[in-house]
Structure formats: C-alpha cells, structure tokens
Steps between C-alpha positions, in 0.01 A plus 500: 500500500797731542748211489329320210462806277854615575646165396273496193649828375850356535415199283295712256809704422687179416222391265473840331876519443502156331182494289348850519196653675218352291598130518574542872155646562319247279662186641479633856127524434480150348683340794295685763165433333585128482580510872181686588281263296659201672445652845144606418416148379626362831333768712195626304330816627148628444485855363182707469546711188355847449549782244696695762734208563553437128576869448761497776669193350501661155654826623742308721610283208564804281710695752692185599578407139637839406676532835696186413577625149642831619688342791667229290590754230656712772696200631637448150627859488603556862603329823267300725656675803373830356176389334366297791519770770338760274215265409456418869393860558159376386435479874386864480242407238377206711469712814331787317241276334436312826433821690280648226295199389506269803489774764786338689620699798879529511651605833779754536742220588406315183542815290841547658602147407372543144697825458818338637453205260451742209812698586698178536391379157604829340842487669555138397408571138705818461825414316816701551532550129229464236594300194313502170362155577358608836340810350325295230351264757370761746195619295383139476541467876283804577222378270516163676460679835151621406396178326620260768373718784155482341544125440588429864205706623251330267633154584471568873148638455389186313663279765279661764198411283564138392800381699875494450540178300228553237622856451854386422377241247251712307712814516775314317254365243359849442848627418531234229220653292731789418753282318313589183705821507815291462400337170780686313746342746369143479782373277744612770313381808359161395831308479573338836770709678759225544763752607290647781220262595636439850507866617165561328349202682638643825333833420166327441511304826617798707237732352231243578617480861519878523154558351328242719679629811403860424137405438490310828646801680248733337213286635642518854602864538513849353620512140663836571734311737534166320573674168797711618659204680469288185647788298825482694610206280802695359672439834523134397 
C-alpha cells in the first residue's frame, strides 16, 4: 500500500499539472471503476447488505470524495513533496479512531514507532523557505488529513465486515455518487484528457492496488498498525 499510494501521488501531480484537478480526479475514477467492474465480474463476491453497512459506505464515499478534491486542489497550488507528507499525517486520525471505536490495544513500542513516523513526516514536509505556492496548498493538505484519515479508518472497518475485495469495489462506487457536486465542472472534465491519460491511468491502477492491499492488511491485523505503515507513502 505504501509503495502503490506513493507512486500514485507522483503520477497524480503530473496529471494535475497538465489538465487540472477535476479532470484528473474524474478520469482516475472512470479508469478505476472500469477496472473494478472487470475484476468483480471475473471474481464475484457475495455481500450481505445492512443499514449499518450502507451508512458506512455513504459516509466513506463522502469523506473520500472531498478528500480527493482538497488534495488535488492542493497539488495544483503546491508541491507533491510538501503536500504528500502533510496528508500522510492522517495516520494519527486512523490510530485515534481505531483505539476509540475498535478498542485496539497499541503497545508502547507501537506508539513509539507511530511517534517516530509522525516526526519524520513533519521533518520531510518542512521546507527551508515557504513560497506563496506552498502556503496556498497547505490548508488543503490539512483538510485532507482529517478526511483521508476518516476514509482509511472506515474502509478498513468495512473490510473487516465483508472482506477486502468487495470493500475496494463498492467503496469506489460509493465515491462516484458524489460527482453530482461537480456538475458545474462537467464541461471541463468530460473531454478525454489526451495530454495526461497515461499518468491518470497509472494513478487509477496504483490506487486500486493500494486500496486492495490496505483492505487485506486490515483484515489480517490491527488497523492502528496497518494504517500508519500505509501512511508512510511520502517516502516513495
């Protein structure tokens, strides 16, 4: 997950610089949904639906959608080497929610590792000199921290309920419902991004790999440990 999401950010920056944040987000979604539907048709899974599960998918779709919007807008205004490490601090949100809602027990050694990871991310993301572009992107990054931390926690929670593969598929579909908020941008996002389709396709594939890997990890171990390791993607 760490490797996949780290590489995805690198290619996302290329897409955003060429065609802007909204087309990058929209076509990343189109490519990944097409991939998920193809995989799900080859490997169908049975899912037992409940109001609780539907509610989690709805909330997860909302926080994921707006997390993408703020992150891609931040990439447009700042540097990926600054934005990515700040956003990766969502590990604190993941750990906090896991301890509170899942009653996960985190050892002193694990807390030590989490603190070291947090300090490292701050050091990596701290530029020697702030430019206007960096300053404009930072508020978007901090909003993304909260949104994506919540997204990762919800996705991991659902994976424990229905399995890693089904979670990845339906979580992505749930995010798509929010594209109604982008109606004013449709004229900009509908044209096929000829100038950036390759990096955007790479983003879609890498995010699929990252999401499925994280969900699998969440079903096998503590989310308060899997989450922080996945959040170290800025190292890539």
